[in-house]
Every structure is written in C-alpha cells, then in structure tokens.
Short mmCIF file of C-alpha atoms in Angstrom, two decimals:
data_model
loop_
_atom_site.label_atom_id
_atom_site.label_comp_id
_atom_site.label_asym_id
_atom_site.label_seq_id
_atom_site.Cartn_x
_atom_site.Cartn_y
_atom_site.Cartn_z
CA MET W 1 -61.32 24.10 112.70
CA LEU W 2 -64.52 24.88 114.63
CA GLU W 3 -63.65 28.58 114.95
CA GLU W 4 -63.05 28.87 111.21
CA LEU W 5 -66.32 27.07 110.58
CA LYS W 6 -68.20 29.51 112.80
CA ALA W 7 -66.50 32.50 111.19
CA ASN W 8 -67.38 31.39 107.64
CA TYR W 9 -70.58 29.37 108.05
CA GLY W 10 -71.96 30.37 111.47
CA TYR W 11 -74.50 32.67 109.82
CA LEU W 12 -75.78 29.75 107.69
CA PHE W 13 -75.71 26.67 109.92
CA GLU W 14 -76.99 25.99 113.41
CA GLU W 15 -74.62 25.07 116.23
CA GLU W 16 -75.45 21.35 116.05
CA LEU W 17 -74.61 21.16 112.35
CA LEU W 18 -71.38 23.11 112.85
CA GLN W 19 -70.38 20.60 115.51
CA GLU W 20 -71.13 17.67 113.18
CA ILE W 21 -69.07 19.23 110.38
CA ASN W 22 -66.23 19.74 112.84
CA ASN W 23 -66.44 16.09 113.93
CA VAL W 24 -66.55 14.42 110.49
CA GLY W 25 -64.91 17.00 108.19
CA THR W 26 -61.29 16.87 107.09
CA PHE W 27 -59.41 20.18 107.07
CA LYS W 28 -57.00 20.67 104.14
CA GLU W 29 -54.64 23.41 103.01
CA ILE W 30 -54.15 23.39 99.23
CA PRO W 31 -51.36 25.36 97.51
CA GLU W 32 -52.01 27.55 94.49
CA GLY W 33 -52.04 25.54 91.26
CA PHE W 34 -52.80 22.20 92.93
CA GLN W 35 -55.32 20.06 91.01
CA LEU W 36 -57.95 18.76 93.40
CA ILE W 37 -60.20 16.94 90.91
CA SER W 38 -59.56 15.41 87.50
CA ILE W 39 -61.90 14.16 84.79
CA GLY W 40 -63.06 10.63 85.64
CA ASP W 41 -62.38 10.81 89.38
CA TYR W 42 -64.92 9.30 91.74
CA ILE W 43 -65.72 12.02 94.27
CA LYS W 44 -66.32 10.79 97.80
CA SER W 45 -66.50 14.15 99.56
CA MET W 46 -67.46 17.75 98.83
CA PRO W 47 -65.49 20.91 99.71
CA LEU W 48 -66.56 23.79 101.92
CA LEU W 49 -64.21 26.69 101.23
CA VAL W 50 -62.82 28.46 104.28
CA SER W 51 -60.50 30.77 102.33
CA GLY W 52 -59.01 31.14 98.87
CA ALA W 53 -60.56 30.27 95.51
CA ILE W 54 -60.84 27.30 93.14
CA LYS W 55 -61.41 27.45 89.39
CA ILE W 56 -63.64 24.88 87.72
CA LEU W 57 -62.86 23.83 84.14
CA ARG W 58 -64.17 21.50 81.44
CA GLU W 59 -61.93 19.51 79.12
CA ASP W 60 -62.58 18.37 75.54
CA SER W 61 -61.47 15.14 73.87
CA ASN W 62 -58.17 16.75 72.85
CA GLY W 63 -57.30 17.80 76.39
CA GLU W 64 -58.13 21.49 75.75
CA GLU W 65 -59.58 23.25 78.79
CA LEU W 66 -62.26 25.91 79.21
CA ILE W 67 -62.94 27.76 82.45
CA LEU W 68 -66.53 27.62 83.73
CA TYR W 69 -66.49 29.54 87.01
CA PHE W 70 -64.68 30.23 90.28
CA ILE W 71 -65.80 29.15 93.75
CA GLU W 72 -64.74 31.22 96.75
CA GLN W 73 -64.91 31.44 100.55
CA GLY W 74 -68.30 30.25 101.79
CA ASP W 75 -69.04 28.35 98.56
CA THR W 76 -69.13 24.77 97.40
CA CYS W 77 -69.19 23.26 93.90
CA ALA W 78 -72.46 22.13 92.29
CA MET W 79 -70.59 19.77 89.95
CA THR W 80 -69.03 18.08 92.97
CA LEU W 81 -72.44 17.83 94.63
CA SER W 82 -73.94 16.17 91.56
CA CYS W 83 -71.14 13.61 91.35
CA CYS W 84 -71.29 12.87 95.07
CA LEU W 85 -75.04 12.43 95.25
CA GLY W 86 -75.20 10.55 91.95
CA HIS W 87 -72.15 8.38 92.74
CA SER W 88 -70.82 9.21 89.27
CA LYS W 89 -67.42 10.16 87.87
CA SER W 90 -66.30 13.77 87.74
CA GLU W 91 -66.81 15.66 84.49
CA ILE W 92 -64.84 18.71 85.61
CA ILE W 93 -61.34 19.74 86.67
CA ALA W 94 -60.83 21.72 89.87
CA ILE W 95 -57.59 23.68 90.43
CA ALA W 96 -56.68 25.95 93.34
CA GLU W 97 -56.61 29.51 91.98
CA THR W 98 -54.92 30.71 95.17
CA ASP W 99 -53.64 29.08 98.35
CA THR W 100 -56.86 27.60 99.69
CA LYS W 101 -58.21 26.22 102.95
CA LEU W 102 -61.19 23.88 102.80
CA ILE W 103 -63.12 21.28 104.74
CA MET W 104 -64.02 18.03 102.99
CA ILE W 105 -67.42 16.55 103.91
CA PRO W 106 -68.01 12.79 103.38
CA VAL W 107 -70.77 12.04 100.86
CA GLN W 108 -72.71 9.93 103.37
CA LYS W 109 -73.10 12.93 105.66
CA MET W 110 -74.16 15.17 102.79
CA GLU W 111 -77.14 12.92 102.12
CA GLU W 112 -77.98 12.48 105.81
CA TRP W 113 -77.94 16.21 106.50
CA LEU W 114 -80.30 16.99 103.60
CA GLY W 115 -83.09 15.40 105.59
CA LYS W 116 -81.84 16.40 109.04
CA TYR W 117 -81.03 20.11 108.73
CA LYS W 118 -83.11 22.67 106.83
CA SER W 119 -80.12 25.04 106.83
CA TRP W 120 -78.01 22.43 105.01
CA GLN W 121 -80.81 21.76 102.51
CA LYS W 122 -81.12 25.50 101.85
CA PHE W 123 -77.35 25.84 101.45
CA ILE W 124 -77.18 22.98 98.93
CA LEU W 125 -80.13 24.28 96.88
CA GLN W 126 -78.70 27.82 96.90
CA SER W 127 -75.32 26.46 95.80
CA TYR W 128 -76.97 24.68 92.88
CA HIS W 129 -78.78 27.88 91.94
CA ASP W 130 -75.65 30.05 92.16
CA ARG W 131 -73.48 27.66 90.15
CA MET W 132 -76.22 27.20 87.52
CA THR W 133 -76.42 30.99 87.15
CA GLU W 134 -72.64 31.12 86.68
CA LEU W 135 -72.80 28.31 84.10
CA LEU W 136 -75.44 30.22 82.15
CA GLN W 137 -73.27 33.34 82.32
CA ALA W 138 -70.33 31.29 81.02
CA ILE W 139 -72.45 30.05 78.11
CA ASP W 140 -73.63 33.59 77.39
CA THR W 141 -70.07 34.94 77.28
CA ILE W 142 -69.05 32.24 74.80
CA ALA W 143 -72.17 32.64 72.65
CA PHE W 144 -72.68 36.40 72.68
CA LEU W 145 -69.42 38.17 73.60
CA LYS W 146 -66.44 38.83 71.38
CA LEU W 147 -63.18 37.28 72.55
CA ASP W 148 -61.77 40.62 73.74
CA GLU W 149 -64.88 41.11 75.92
CA ARG W 150 -64.56 37.54 77.27
CA LEU W 151 -60.90 38.18 78.01
CA PHE W 152 -61.58 41.36 79.96
CA LEU W 153 -64.39 39.69 81.93
CA TYR W 154 -62.01 36.82 82.73
CA LEU W 155 -59.36 39.26 83.98
CA LYS W 156 -61.91 41.10 86.15
CA ASP W 157 -63.17 37.82 87.65
CA LYS W 158 -59.62 36.68 88.32
CA ALA W 159 -58.78 40.00 90.00
CA MET W 160 -61.86 39.77 92.20
CA VAL W 161 -61.23 36.21 93.43
CA ASN W 162 -57.59 37.10 94.09
CA HIS W 163 -58.67 40.30 95.89
CA SER W 164 -56.09 42.29 93.95
CA GLU W 165 -56.12 44.47 90.85
CA VAL W 166 -52.71 42.98 89.98
CA ILE W 167 -52.87 39.37 88.79
CA TYR W 168 -49.96 37.06 88.07
CA VAL W 169 -50.78 34.95 85.02
CA THR W 170 -49.02 34.16 81.74
CA HIS W 171 -50.49 34.73 78.30
CA GLN W 172 -50.35 30.96 77.76
CA GLU W 173 -52.35 30.26 80.93
CA ILE W 174 -55.03 32.73 79.84
CA ALA W 175 -55.15 31.12 76.41
CA GLN W 176 -55.67 27.69 77.98
CA ASP W 177 -58.47 28.92 80.24
CA LEU W 178 -60.26 30.65 77.34
CA HIS W 179 -59.62 27.84 74.85
CA THR W 180 -57.70 29.92 72.30
CA SER W 181 -54.10 30.60 71.25
CA ARG W 182 -51.40 32.55 73.06
CA VAL W 183 -50.80 34.74 70.01
CA VAL W 184 -54.45 35.85 69.97
CA ILE W 185 -54.42 36.55 73.72
CA SER W 186 -51.23 38.62 73.47
CA ARG W 187 -52.76 40.70 70.68
CA LEU W 188 -55.99 41.30 72.59
CA LEU W 189 -54.13 42.18 75.80
CA LYS W 190 -52.23 44.87 73.92
CA LYS W 191 -55.55 46.19 72.60
CA LEU W 192 -57.01 46.32 76.12
CA ALA W 193 -53.89 48.13 77.32
CA ILE W 194 -54.16 50.71 74.53
CA ASN W 195 -57.82 51.27 75.49
CA GLY W 196 -56.79 51.92 79.11
CA LYS W 197 -58.55 48.91 80.63
CA ILE W 198 -55.38 47.16 81.81
CA GLU W 199 -51.67 47.77 82.27
CA LEU W 200 -49.26 45.13 81.01
CA GLN W 201 -46.42 44.89 83.49
CA ARG W 202 -43.46 42.56 83.84
CA ASN W 203 -44.85 39.12 84.84
CA ASN W 204 -48.28 40.51 85.78
CA ILE W 205 -51.35 42.38 84.55
CA LYS W 206 -53.00 45.28 86.36
CA VAL W 207 -56.76 45.54 85.83
CA ILE W 208 -57.64 49.24 85.86
CA ASP W 209 -61.32 49.28 84.93
CA LEU W 210 -62.79 47.14 87.74
#
C-alpha cells in the first residue's frame, strides 16, 4: 500500500504522513456499481482514491437520485469530510463508477492530522474548494442548461472519468442520474447522434465531441 500511496500522494504529503496513512489506513478494492455510502449512514472514515472513480448522488423523498459530481484518483469527498468531522449522518450516496481502489482513513486521524501536518490541512481545504466548485457547476447545469446540454455534459464527464470515449450505460441509468425519464433520454440521445456529437452503438455510447 505504501508504494501506491507514494505514487498517488507523494507529491502532496511528506514522508512521515505517508507512513502514518500506511499504518492506520485500510486498503479496499471496490467493484464497479458497489454502493459505498447510503443516505443516513454514519461515516467513520474518509476515502483517499488510489485508482478508479466514484459518483456522488443526492436522493429526494421519493427515492429519485440526482448526480452531483465524480471523484477520481487523488481525490476525496467533501461530503464525507463534513459528515466525519461533524459526526453527522450521510446526506449523499456514493457508488463506484468503475472498479476502484481506495484507502479508508479513520475520522480520529483526520482531525489529528489537521493540526499536525500542513500538507494534510492544505489537501482538505483544497478538496472542499474543488468539490464546492463542482457543486456550483452542478447547480448551474440544472438552473441554466437545457436537458440536452446537461445530458451531453454528463456523457463527457462519464467518458473522462472512465478514460474512454466509449461508455457502457443504459438509457435508464442515465435517466436516473439526471432525474428524468428514460423516454426523454432516448429521444435526446438520438438528437445528439443526429448532430454528430455521439454514436449510439449496441450496449454502449461513443462520445465523439470530447
């Protein structure tokens, strides 16, 4: 685990902190589609992503979901940080977008390291800033973009976190992430294909205009 830590976080953290993470962290391999966090969970540790990607979603009172943002290699989740440090229940859902490797850090160490290591403090503050920016972008897309524009942005983001222009996702899964109906998504995908932005293939979508 130490070598993977150095490869992904060596440029951020000093050797002493890397050693502490290696000593107290728990290494996990999560398969694609696995739900790491549910609404109402008490979160006792925060993830440091070594590889892969996780999508963060909100859920309404009817169980309908809306995607907020993705976290990738070298990231952590601001929502998780807030719940850990505030000892409160989770208000988000976290699902592995791809096969993912991560290191779970106990909440007690998170708090201790904030005062002990400036690099950790900087990392946490930067993570808050980055996730807040992504939340504002998510709000902007909902408030100011038409659904076809939101859909194409979603497909581009999904292609980037999967590191492939070809993404494997059903129309129903897209509809759930964007909080709309499958019929609407199918219609808009056909429109995007006609406009040359994507190719609709059997069981996958190729994003052309990245």
